[in-house]
Short mmCIF file of C-alpha atoms in Angstrom, two decimals:
data_model
loop_
_atom_site.label_atom_id
_atom_site.label_comp_id
_atom_site.label_asym_id
_atom_site.label_seq_id
_atom_site.Cartn_x
_atom_site.Cartn_y
_atom_site.Cartn_z
CA MET A 4 0.00 0.00 0.00
CA LYS A 5 1.34 3.41 -0.99
CA PRO A 6 0.79 6.00 1.76
CA ILE A 7 0.71 8.80 -0.82
CA GLU A 8 0.05 8.61 -4.53
CA VAL A 9 -0.33 11.69 -6.70
CA LYS A 10 -1.67 11.45 -10.25
CA ASN A 11 -1.53 14.24 -12.79
CA LEU A 12 -1.95 16.90 -10.10
CA LYS A 13 -2.51 20.43 -11.37
CA LYS A 14 -3.12 23.75 -9.70
CA GLN A 15 -3.87 26.96 -11.49
CA PHE A 16 -4.16 30.27 -9.62
CA LYS A 17 -5.89 32.69 -12.00
CA THR A 18 -3.25 33.06 -14.73
CA THR A 19 -0.43 31.24 -12.92
CA GLU A 20 -0.04 27.51 -13.34
CA ALA A 21 1.65 26.64 -10.03
CA VAL A 22 1.67 22.85 -10.46
CA LYS A 23 1.57 21.35 -13.95
CA GLY A 24 0.34 17.79 -13.79
CA ILE A 25 2.82 16.07 -11.51
CA ASN A 26 2.91 12.35 -10.67
CA PHE A 27 4.70 10.72 -7.78
CA SER A 28 4.19 8.32 -4.92
CA ILE A 29 5.73 7.62 -1.55
CA ASN A 30 6.28 4.06 -0.45
CA GLN A 31 5.82 2.76 3.05
CA SER A 32 8.67 3.84 5.36
CA GLU A 33 10.19 5.97 2.62
CA THR A 34 11.38 9.56 2.86
CA LEU A 35 10.71 11.48 -0.30
CA ALA A 36 12.44 14.83 -0.69
CA LEU A 37 10.89 17.60 -2.71
CA LEU A 38 13.54 19.95 -4.01
CA GLY A 39 13.32 23.04 -6.11
CA PRO A 40 13.88 26.77 -6.18
CA ASN A 41 11.47 29.18 -4.48
CA GLY A 42 8.16 29.37 -6.31
CA CYS A 43 8.58 25.99 -8.03
CA GLY A 44 5.33 24.59 -6.57
CA LYS A 45 6.60 22.71 -3.51
CA THR A 46 4.44 24.59 -1.00
CA THR A 47 1.40 24.36 -3.28
CA THR A 48 1.93 20.61 -3.58
CA ILE A 49 2.23 20.22 0.20
CA GLY A 50 -0.82 22.46 0.62
CA MET A 51 -2.83 20.16 -1.66
CA LEU A 52 -1.66 17.05 0.21
CA LEU A 53 -2.79 18.62 3.50
CA GLY A 54 -6.17 19.67 2.14
CA LEU A 55 -5.34 23.39 2.41
CA ILE A 56 -5.51 23.95 -1.34
CA THR A 57 -8.01 22.36 -3.70
CA PRO A 58 -6.35 21.02 -6.87
CA THR A 59 -7.58 22.26 -10.23
CA SER A 60 -7.43 18.66 -11.48
CA GLY A 61 -5.74 15.36 -10.75
CA ASN A 62 -5.96 12.97 -7.85
CA ILE A 63 -4.32 12.40 -4.51
CA PHE A 64 -4.61 9.03 -2.83
CA ILE A 65 -3.82 8.59 0.85
CA ASN A 66 -3.42 4.91 1.70
CA GLU A 67 -5.07 4.17 -1.66
CA GLU A 68 -8.19 6.16 -0.80
CA GLU A 69 -8.85 9.23 -2.87
CA LEU A 70 -8.47 12.36 -0.79
CA ASN A 71 -11.83 13.83 0.04
CA TYR A 72 -11.49 17.57 0.58
CA LYS A 73 -14.77 17.74 2.49
CA ASP A 74 -13.93 15.05 5.01
CA HIS A 75 -10.79 15.78 6.98
CA GLN A 76 -10.51 12.31 8.53
CA PHE A 77 -7.38 11.60 6.49
CA LEU A 78 -5.63 14.22 8.63
CA ASN A 79 -5.82 11.84 11.60
CA ILE A 80 -2.96 9.81 10.15
CA MET A 81 -0.94 12.80 8.92
CA ASN A 82 0.84 15.70 10.51
CA PHE A 83 2.89 18.66 9.48
CA ALA A 84 5.75 20.79 10.81
CA SER A 85 7.33 23.91 9.42
CA PRO A 86 9.34 26.72 11.01
CA TYR A 87 6.98 29.13 9.23
CA VAL A 88 4.00 27.84 11.18
CA GLU A 89 4.18 28.34 14.92
CA LEU A 90 2.36 27.25 18.02
CA PRO A 91 0.55 29.83 20.18
CA LYS A 92 3.33 31.95 21.66
CA LYS A 93 1.60 32.81 24.93
CA LEU A 94 0.98 29.20 25.87
CA THR A 95 3.64 27.15 27.60
CA VAL A 96 5.18 24.18 25.82
CA LEU A 97 3.22 21.78 28.00
CA GLU A 98 -0.07 23.64 27.41
CA ASN A 99 0.48 23.53 23.67
CA LEU A 100 1.12 19.81 23.72
CA LYS A 101 -2.00 19.26 25.83
CA VAL A 102 -4.11 21.35 23.43
CA TYR A 103 -2.91 19.39 20.41
CA GLY A 104 -3.16 16.08 22.26
CA ARG A 105 -6.83 16.82 22.87
CA MET A 106 -7.36 18.13 19.36
CA TYR A 107 -6.11 14.89 17.83
CA LEU A 108 -8.18 12.90 20.37
CA ILE A 109 -5.10 11.01 21.50
CA LYS A 110 -5.88 8.17 23.90
CA ASN A 111 -3.53 8.22 26.89
CA PHE A 112 -2.27 11.56 25.67
CA LYS A 113 -0.46 12.22 28.96
CA GLU A 114 1.77 9.22 28.34
CA LYS A 115 2.29 10.29 24.75
CA ILE A 116 3.26 13.80 25.87
CA ASP A 117 5.62 12.39 28.51
CA GLN A 118 7.25 10.25 25.86
CA LEU A 119 7.73 13.21 23.49
CA ILE A 120 9.10 15.34 26.34
CA GLU A 121 11.62 12.62 27.09
CA ASP A 122 12.53 11.87 23.46
CA LEU A 123 12.94 15.48 22.36
CA ASN A 124 14.41 16.66 25.65
CA LEU A 125 11.72 19.30 26.24
CA LYS A 126 11.81 19.14 30.03
CA PRO A 127 14.18 22.11 30.63
CA PHE A 128 11.72 24.52 29.03
CA LEU A 129 8.42 22.68 29.44
CA ASN A 130 6.79 25.45 31.47
CA LYS A 131 8.20 28.31 29.44
CA ARG A 132 6.00 30.20 27.02
CA THR A 133 6.58 29.01 23.46
CA GLY A 134 7.21 32.57 22.28
CA GLU A 135 10.18 32.85 24.67
CA LEU A 136 12.02 29.85 23.24
CA SER A 137 15.03 29.88 20.95
CA SER A 138 14.60 28.75 17.31
CA GLY A 139 16.06 25.35 18.12
CA GLN A 140 13.74 24.85 21.10
CA LYS A 141 10.71 26.01 19.09
CA ASN A 142 11.67 23.61 16.35
CA ARG A 143 11.75 20.68 18.76
CA VAL A 144 8.35 21.66 20.20
CA SER A 145 6.93 21.95 16.71
CA LEU A 146 8.30 18.52 15.91
CA ALA A 147 6.73 17.15 19.09
CA LYS A 148 3.38 18.59 18.01
CA SER A 149 3.75 16.96 14.60
CA LEU A 150 4.35 13.56 16.19
CA ILE A 151 1.63 13.78 18.84
CA ASN A 152 -0.84 11.66 16.86
CA ASP A 153 1.74 9.03 15.86
CA PRO A 154 1.32 10.00 12.21
CA LYS A 155 1.78 7.43 9.49
CA ILE A 156 2.64 10.23 7.08
CA LEU A 157 4.70 13.22 8.13
CA LEU A 158 5.07 16.33 6.00
CA LEU A 159 8.03 18.52 6.83
CA ASP A 160 8.64 21.89 5.23
CA GLU A 161 12.25 22.95 5.76
CA PRO A 162 12.39 21.34 9.21
CA THR A 163 15.86 22.63 10.06
CA ALA A 164 15.75 26.07 8.45
CA SER A 165 17.44 28.73 10.60
CA LEU A 166 18.87 26.19 13.04
CA ASP A 167 22.52 26.10 14.07
CA PRO A 168 24.46 23.04 12.81
CA ASP A 169 24.32 21.29 16.17
CA THR A 170 20.56 21.64 16.60
CA GLY A 171 20.02 20.83 12.91
CA ASP A 172 21.99 17.63 13.38
CA TYR A 173 20.00 16.79 16.52
CA VAL A 174 16.71 17.13 14.60
CA ARG A 175 17.97 15.05 11.65
CA SER A 176 19.23 12.30 13.95
CA TYR A 177 15.93 12.28 15.78
CA LEU A 178 13.97 12.03 12.54
CA GLU A 179 16.15 9.13 11.38
CA LYS A 180 15.64 7.31 14.66
CA TYR A 181 11.91 8.05 14.77
CA LYS A 182 11.35 6.84 11.23
CA LYS A 183 13.25 3.62 11.89
CA GLU A 184 11.29 2.88 15.06
CA ASN A 185 7.86 3.90 13.84
CA ASP A 186 7.76 2.81 10.21
CA ILE A 187 6.42 6.12 8.90
CA SER A 188 6.59 7.80 5.50
CA ILE A 189 7.96 11.31 5.25
CA LEU A 190 7.63 14.01 2.63
CA LEU A 191 10.45 16.46 3.12
CA ALA A 192 10.72 19.84 1.43
CA SER A 193 14.12 21.36 2.01
CA HIS A 194 16.78 23.64 0.59
CA ASN A 195 19.46 21.93 2.64
CA MET A 196 21.07 19.48 0.22
CA ASP A 197 23.13 17.69 2.88
CA GLU A 198 19.98 17.11 4.83
CA VAL A 199 18.20 15.74 1.77
CA THR A 200 21.15 13.47 0.95
CA ARG A 201 21.19 12.17 4.50
CA LEU A 202 17.47 11.72 5.14
CA SER A 203 15.85 10.93 1.81
CA ASP A 204 15.34 7.64 0.03
CA TYR A 205 14.17 9.33 -3.13
CA VAL A 206 14.37 12.85 -4.53
CA LEU A 207 12.01 14.82 -6.76
CA MET A 208 13.45 17.92 -8.41
CA MET A 209 10.79 20.50 -9.19
CA LYS A 210 10.96 23.59 -11.32
CA GLU A 211 8.19 25.84 -12.60
CA GLY A 212 5.50 23.45 -11.39
CA GLN A 213 6.98 20.35 -13.01
CA ILE A 214 9.13 17.47 -11.91
CA ILE A 215 12.29 17.89 -13.95
CA ASP A 216 14.20 14.92 -12.56
CA HIS A 217 13.92 12.25 -9.90
CA GLY A 218 15.82 9.38 -8.40
CA LYS A 219 17.92 8.42 -5.41
CA ALA A 220 20.25 11.22 -4.31
CA LYS A 221 23.34 9.15 -5.12
CA ASP A 222 21.97 8.12 -8.52
CA LEU A 223 21.19 11.74 -9.40
CA ILE A 224 24.72 12.79 -8.42
CA ASP A 225 26.20 10.01 -10.61
CA LYS A 226 23.78 10.64 -13.48
CA HIS A 227 24.68 14.32 -13.71
CA GLY A 228 28.39 13.73 -13.08
CA ARG A 229 28.52 16.04 -10.06
CA GLU A 230 30.10 15.77 -6.64
CA ASN A 231 27.06 16.40 -4.53
CA LEU A 232 23.34 17.08 -4.67
CA GLU A 233 23.77 20.84 -4.43
CA GLN A 234 25.72 20.83 -7.69
CA VAL A 235 23.00 18.70 -9.30
CA PHE A 236 20.40 21.16 -8.06
CA LEU A 237 22.30 24.15 -9.46
CA LYS A 238 22.83 22.41 -12.78
CA LEU A 239 19.18 21.52 -13.20
CA VAL A 240 17.88 24.88 -12.07
CA ARG A 241 20.28 26.90 -14.22
CA GLN A 242 20.24 24.60 -17.22
CA LYS A 243 16.79 25.50 -18.43
CA ASN A 244 17.21 29.18 -17.59
CA GLU A 245 20.15 29.38 -19.98
CA HIS A 246 17.99 28.21 -22.88
CA MET B 17 -11.46 26.14 23.77
CA LEU B 18 -8.72 24.73 25.95
CA ARG B 19 -6.15 26.83 24.09
CA HIS B 20 -8.09 30.04 24.87
CA PHE B 21 -8.71 28.97 28.46
CA TYR B 22 -4.94 28.61 28.95
CA LEU B 23 -4.40 31.95 27.25
CA ILE B 24 -6.82 33.86 29.48
CA ARG B 25 -5.85 32.02 32.67
CA SER B 26 -2.20 32.87 32.36
CA SER B 27 -2.57 36.54 31.52
CA PHE B 28 -3.82 39.11 34.00
CA PRO B 29 -3.72 41.92 31.37
CA ARG B 30 -6.10 39.89 29.22
CA ILE B 31 -8.57 39.37 32.06
CA PHE B 32 -8.25 43.02 33.00
CA ASP B 33 -8.86 44.05 29.39
CA LEU B 34 -11.98 41.89 29.21
CA ILE B 35 -13.45 43.51 32.33
CA TYR B 36 -12.12 47.04 31.93
CA TRP B 37 -13.94 48.15 28.76
CA PRO B 38 -17.45 47.00 29.69
CA THR B 39 -17.01 48.60 33.13
CA VAL B 40 -15.88 51.93 31.68
CA GLN B 41 -18.73 51.79 29.17
CA ILE B 42 -21.28 51.18 31.89
CA ILE B 43 -19.94 53.90 34.17
CA LEU B 44 -20.01 56.39 31.30
CA TRP B 45 -23.53 55.50 30.25
CA GLY B 46 -24.57 55.35 33.87
CA PHE B 47 -23.77 59.05 34.27
CA VAL B 48 -25.40 59.92 30.93
CA SER B 49 -28.43 57.98 32.03
CA LYS B 50 -28.53 59.80 35.37
CA PHE B 51 -28.33 63.15 33.63
CA PHE B 52 -31.24 62.30 31.30
CA THR B 53 -33.29 61.03 34.20
CA MET B 54 -32.92 64.39 35.89
CA HIS B 55 -33.55 66.50 32.80
CA SER B 56 -35.98 64.61 30.58
CA ASP B 57 -39.65 63.81 31.06
CA TYR B 58 -39.36 60.67 28.93
CA PHE B 59 -36.67 59.13 31.06
CA ASN B 60 -37.98 60.52 34.33
CA ASN B 61 -39.70 57.36 35.47
CA VAL B 62 -37.50 54.84 33.73
CA ALA B 63 -33.99 55.56 34.84
CA GLY B 64 -32.64 52.30 33.59
CA VAL B 65 -33.57 52.56 29.89
CA ILE B 66 -30.34 54.03 28.55
CA LEU B 67 -28.04 52.12 30.87
CA SER B 68 -29.84 48.81 30.24
CA ALA B 69 -29.59 49.44 26.50
CA ALA B 70 -25.89 50.24 26.91
CA ILE B 71 -25.27 47.02 28.84
CA LEU B 72 -27.14 44.95 26.26
CA TYR B 73 -25.35 46.65 23.37
CA ASP B 74 -22.04 46.01 25.08
CA PHE B 75 -22.99 42.35 25.39
CA LEU B 76 -23.56 42.25 21.63
CA PHE B 77 -20.36 44.18 20.95
CA ARG B 78 -18.25 41.92 23.19
CA SER B 79 -19.64 38.69 21.80
CA SER B 80 -18.95 39.76 18.23
CA ILE B 81 -15.50 41.24 18.93
CA SER B 82 -14.58 38.24 21.08
CA TYR B 83 -15.42 35.95 18.18
CA ASN B 84 -13.21 37.97 15.83
CA MET B 85 -10.43 38.26 18.40
CA LEU B 86 -10.32 34.51 18.95
CA PHE B 87 -9.81 33.93 15.25
CA LEU B 88 -7.34 36.79 14.88
CA GLU B 89 -5.31 35.39 17.80
CA GLU B 90 -4.75 32.27 15.72
CA ILE B 91 -3.63 34.34 12.73
CA TRP B 92 -1.36 36.60 14.79
CA SER B 93 0.28 33.63 16.51
CA ARG B 94 0.78 31.93 13.11
CA ASN B 95 -1.03 28.90 14.49
CA ILE B 96 -3.92 28.82 12.05
CA ILE B 97 -2.31 26.31 9.68
CA ASN B 98 -1.85 23.92 12.59
CA LEU B 99 -5.60 24.09 13.16
CA PHE B 100 -6.50 23.58 9.52
CA VAL B 101 -4.17 20.58 9.13
CA SER B 102 -5.66 18.93 12.21
CA PRO B 103 -8.72 16.68 11.82
CA LEU B 104 -10.94 19.41 13.28
CA LYS B 105 -14.12 19.91 11.24
CA ILE B 106 -15.20 23.41 10.29
CA SER B 107 -18.33 22.92 12.38
CA GLU B 108 -16.12 22.11 15.39
CA ILE B 109 -14.04 25.26 14.82
CA ILE B 110 -17.25 27.32 14.66
CA MET B 111 -18.58 25.69 17.83
CA ALA B 112 -15.31 26.28 19.69
CA LEU B 113 -15.21 29.93 18.65
CA THR B 114 -18.87 30.39 19.57
CA SER B 115 -18.48 28.86 23.04
CA SER B 116 -15.19 30.63 23.78
CA ALA B 117 -16.67 33.96 22.69
CA LEU B 118 -19.54 33.50 25.16
CA ILE B 119 -17.13 32.81 28.02
CA ARG B 120 -15.01 35.86 27.16
CA THR B 121 -18.12 38.03 26.94
CA MET B 122 -19.47 36.85 30.27
CA ILE B 123 -16.12 37.46 32.01
CA GLY B 124 -16.36 41.08 30.95
CA LEU B 125 -20.02 41.76 31.32
CA VAL B 126 -21.14 40.04 34.49
CA PRO B 127 -18.92 42.15 36.82
CA ALA B 128 -19.90 45.32 34.92
CA ALA B 129 -23.62 44.54 35.24
CA PHE B 130 -23.22 44.01 38.98
CA ILE B 131 -21.22 47.23 39.37
CA ALA B 132 -24.14 49.19 37.90
CA ILE B 133 -26.44 48.11 40.76
CA PRO B 134 -24.76 49.87 43.70
CA LEU B 135 -23.31 52.67 41.56
CA PHE B 136 -26.47 53.81 39.75
CA GLY B 137 -29.22 51.75 41.37
CA ILE B 138 -29.94 50.15 38.01
CA SER B 139 -30.09 46.45 37.38
CA ILE B 140 -30.59 44.82 33.97
CA PHE B 141 -31.87 41.85 35.93
CA GLU B 142 -35.07 43.86 36.33
CA LEU B 143 -35.85 42.78 32.79
CA GLY B 144 -36.68 39.43 34.37
CA VAL B 145 -36.95 36.15 32.48
CA PRO B 146 -37.15 37.85 29.03
CA LEU B 147 -33.59 39.06 29.70
CA ILE B 148 -32.38 35.52 28.96
CA LEU B 149 -34.16 35.57 25.58
CA LEU B 150 -32.88 39.06 24.78
CA LEU B 151 -29.31 38.09 25.66
CA PHE B 152 -29.65 34.88 23.67
CA SER B 153 -30.86 36.85 20.70
CA LEU B 154 -28.04 39.40 20.98
CA TYR B 155 -25.53 36.61 21.32
CA LEU B 156 -26.82 34.94 18.15
CA PHE B 157 -26.46 38.22 16.28
CA GLY B 158 -22.97 38.79 17.72
CA VAL B 159 -21.93 35.32 16.57
CA THR B 160 -23.48 35.99 13.16
CA LEU B 161 -21.43 39.15 12.71
CA GLY B 162 -18.35 37.36 14.03
CA LEU B 163 -18.86 34.55 11.52
CA LEU B 164 -19.22 37.01 8.64
CA VAL B 165 -16.03 38.85 9.60
CA THR B 166 -14.19 35.55 10.10
CA ALA B 167 -15.39 34.43 6.67
CA GLY B 168 -13.84 37.63 5.29
CA LEU B 169 -10.57 36.95 7.13
CA VAL B 170 -10.43 33.42 5.72
CA ARG B 171 -11.21 34.60 2.22
CA PHE B 172 -9.19 37.84 2.04
CA GLY B 173 -6.57 37.34 4.76
CA PRO B 174 -5.47 39.63 7.61
CA SER B 175 -6.10 42.75 5.48
CA PHE B 176 -9.76 42.21 6.34
CA GLU B 177 -8.88 42.91 9.98
CA ASN B 178 -10.03 46.53 9.88
CA VAL B 179 -13.51 45.42 8.92
CA ALA B 180 -13.49 43.21 12.01
CA TRP B 181 -13.23 46.26 14.26
CA ALA B 182 -15.66 48.39 12.29
CA SER B 183 -18.35 45.77 11.63
CA LEU B 184 -20.60 46.63 14.54
CA PHE B 185 -20.39 50.37 14.04
CA PHE B 186 -21.88 49.97 10.55
CA ILE B 187 -25.00 48.42 12.02
CA ALA B 188 -25.30 50.35 15.29
CA PRO B 189 -27.29 53.30 13.86
CA LEU B 190 -29.88 50.88 12.44
CA GLY B 191 -30.02 48.90 15.67
CA CYS B 192 -32.14 51.57 17.42
CA ILE B 193 -30.25 50.94 20.62
CA TYR B 194 -31.02 54.21 22.40
CA TYR B 195 -34.02 55.48 20.41
CA PRO B 196 -37.25 54.08 18.96
CA VAL B 197 -37.43 52.95 15.32
CA GLU B 198 -39.80 55.86 14.54
CA ILE B 199 -36.90 58.30 14.95
CA LEU B 200 -35.31 56.96 11.77
CA PRO B 201 -36.36 58.34 8.37
CA SER B 202 -39.34 56.40 7.08
CA TRP B 203 -37.41 54.79 4.24
CA VAL B 204 -34.75 53.48 6.66
CA GLN B 205 -37.29 51.99 9.09
CA PRO B 206 -38.00 48.80 7.06
CA ILE B 207 -34.24 48.18 6.86
CA ALA B 208 -33.88 48.61 10.62
CA LEU B 209 -36.84 46.30 11.25
CA GLY B 210 -35.13 43.72 9.06
CA LEU B 211 -32.44 43.49 11.71
CA PRO B 212 -33.00 41.65 15.00
CA LEU B 213 -31.43 44.52 16.96
CA ALA B 214 -34.34 46.91 16.43
CA HIS B 215 -36.76 44.32 17.86
CA ILE B 216 -34.50 43.49 20.80
CA PHE B 217 -34.03 47.10 21.91
CA GLU B 218 -37.65 47.96 21.18
CA GLU B 219 -38.65 45.18 23.54
CA THR B 220 -36.14 46.24 26.18
CA ARG B 221 -37.73 49.71 26.23
CA ASN B 222 -41.19 48.18 26.23
CA ILE B 223 -40.45 46.05 29.29
CA LEU B 224 -38.83 48.88 31.23
CA VAL B 225 -41.28 51.65 30.24
CA ASN B 226 -44.60 49.77 30.03
CA GLN B 227 -43.77 46.93 32.44
CA THR B 228 -45.23 44.45 29.95
CA VAL B 229 -43.63 41.80 27.79
CA SER B 230 -44.39 41.47 24.10
CA PHE B 231 -43.09 38.14 22.95
CA THR B 232 -43.80 39.13 19.34
CA ASN B 233 -40.68 41.31 19.32
CA ILE B 234 -38.62 38.57 20.93
CA TYR B 235 -39.85 35.91 18.47
CA TYR B 236 -39.19 38.25 15.53
CA ALA B 237 -35.66 38.85 16.78
CA ILE B 238 -34.93 35.16 17.27
CA GLY B 239 -36.49 34.27 13.90
CA LEU B 240 -34.46 36.92 12.07
CA ASN B 241 -31.36 35.79 13.95
CA LEU B 242 -31.80 32.21 12.85
CA ILE B 243 -32.11 33.33 9.23
CA TYR B 244 -28.98 35.51 9.44
CA LEU B 245 -27.02 32.87 11.34
CA THR B 246 -27.85 30.22 8.73
CA LEU B 247 -26.74 32.63 6.00
CA ALA B 248 -23.52 33.46 7.89
CA ILE B 249 -22.66 29.77 8.37
CA SER B 250 -23.24 29.14 4.68
CA ILE B 251 -21.06 32.17 3.75
CA PHE B 252 -18.32 30.94 6.09
CA TYR B 253 -18.30 27.51 4.41
CA LYS B 254 -18.25 29.15 0.97
CA SER B 255 -15.38 31.44 1.98
CA PHE B 256 -13.45 28.48 3.30
CA ALA B 257 -13.93 26.58 0.03
CA SER B 258 -12.97 29.70 -1.92
CA ALA B 259 -9.84 30.20 0.22
CA LYS B 260 -8.85 26.61 -0.54
CA ARG B 261 -9.31 27.21 -4.26
CA ASN B 262 -7.34 30.48 -4.18
CA GLY B 263 -4.62 29.25 -1.84
CA THR B 264 -5.23 32.04 0.68
CA LEU B 265 -5.44 29.64 3.62
CA VAL B 266 -1.73 28.97 3.26
CA ASN B 267 -0.97 32.70 3.04
CA ILE B 268 -2.90 33.78 6.13
CA GLY B 269 -1.02 31.29 8.24
CA GLU B 270 2.52 32.33 7.41
#
């Protein structure tokens, strides 16, 4: 069973065609990275997968069931984290986790919260207001929120943006460990090529609403005769612009 | 609801803000009311008319503004996307906003209503049992306005915020809060009577001045409210669908 399958997905905003009929799927326990320059359609694609944007045409299947934009039940098995979306700043970390635990109707949510506090080392700032935390601390709290419902599918939009290398590494290591232990599928949008190389099983390169290349990070590097994924990215992005 | 309970519980300035404005409003109108009582034949025997109307109008104002504030809090804290990507249904979001708005309104208004008793010798509780129906009706209209503004925020984004603050002032002159409907120009009167407010405040004056209760006004108000509320819910759902089509939901959250 494929957790996510996207068929000929299109989105047109007035005169702008943001996503031009893309196809891809994510296998069980796989991390798929979505790469591309700003404005290439990554956020629109994630928005459509989360039910925030209605596609102009095409289909999205979650666990082989077509996504129904009127029934949000599919969101019970998904979750999302992004540094651009925050938790209420005036609430403490613990209050935020309790609110989201209730919202997702988590059974034994106290145990789940305790486990997340332990795993993500949230205890030192548990009773601090979320708005008073550093970027790294906020990021860990946001990650805890995104794992509160034990999602089968996790969507991450630039999960380590603006983090120092140490905290970034902590988050990546945690994601690796969590994925291994919980058998989840991850869709990762990122501009950090080292992160993508480390975390992803498969990479989609997007540009101007289309998938311009795809494959395993190592295969893409070999295919394009480059030393790393960043060079592949630059080649693909600049190649078409030169035409 | 839990999120807003935590928010209010942990912030004295917020609680103070909720109580402060209704209290100031009531003290101000209390003195105006006292002045009219001493200098006007109409108000001579019914000291509480203006102040009762002011308290009821403030109840409407608070319930509507509270509704808008609750939604704006989610936008300002950049939390709204987290709500929309949770399995919460739209109906559940509406219910949570509606219930939280009532709690916020009551926190502000109950102390203010009690302050008016020793300070001016006026109690809105003199309206008796119909007071519950009048408050219910005002609350429905406050929620209706809140829903319409929220629909605008969802559809057009935070730029619609100014309308949120101004929404009630557009309608206030037609609400006949402090004067009878007959004061309005004849061509405006049918418009005013098409709003529940005119019936609610007409009935408030009727109870206080004539010491009788006309349930016709109350039923009219509730009936009109149900029509407007149904329309507002439908507009909210349409705005939400439109925001999904136009991608504005993603924009308001970031």
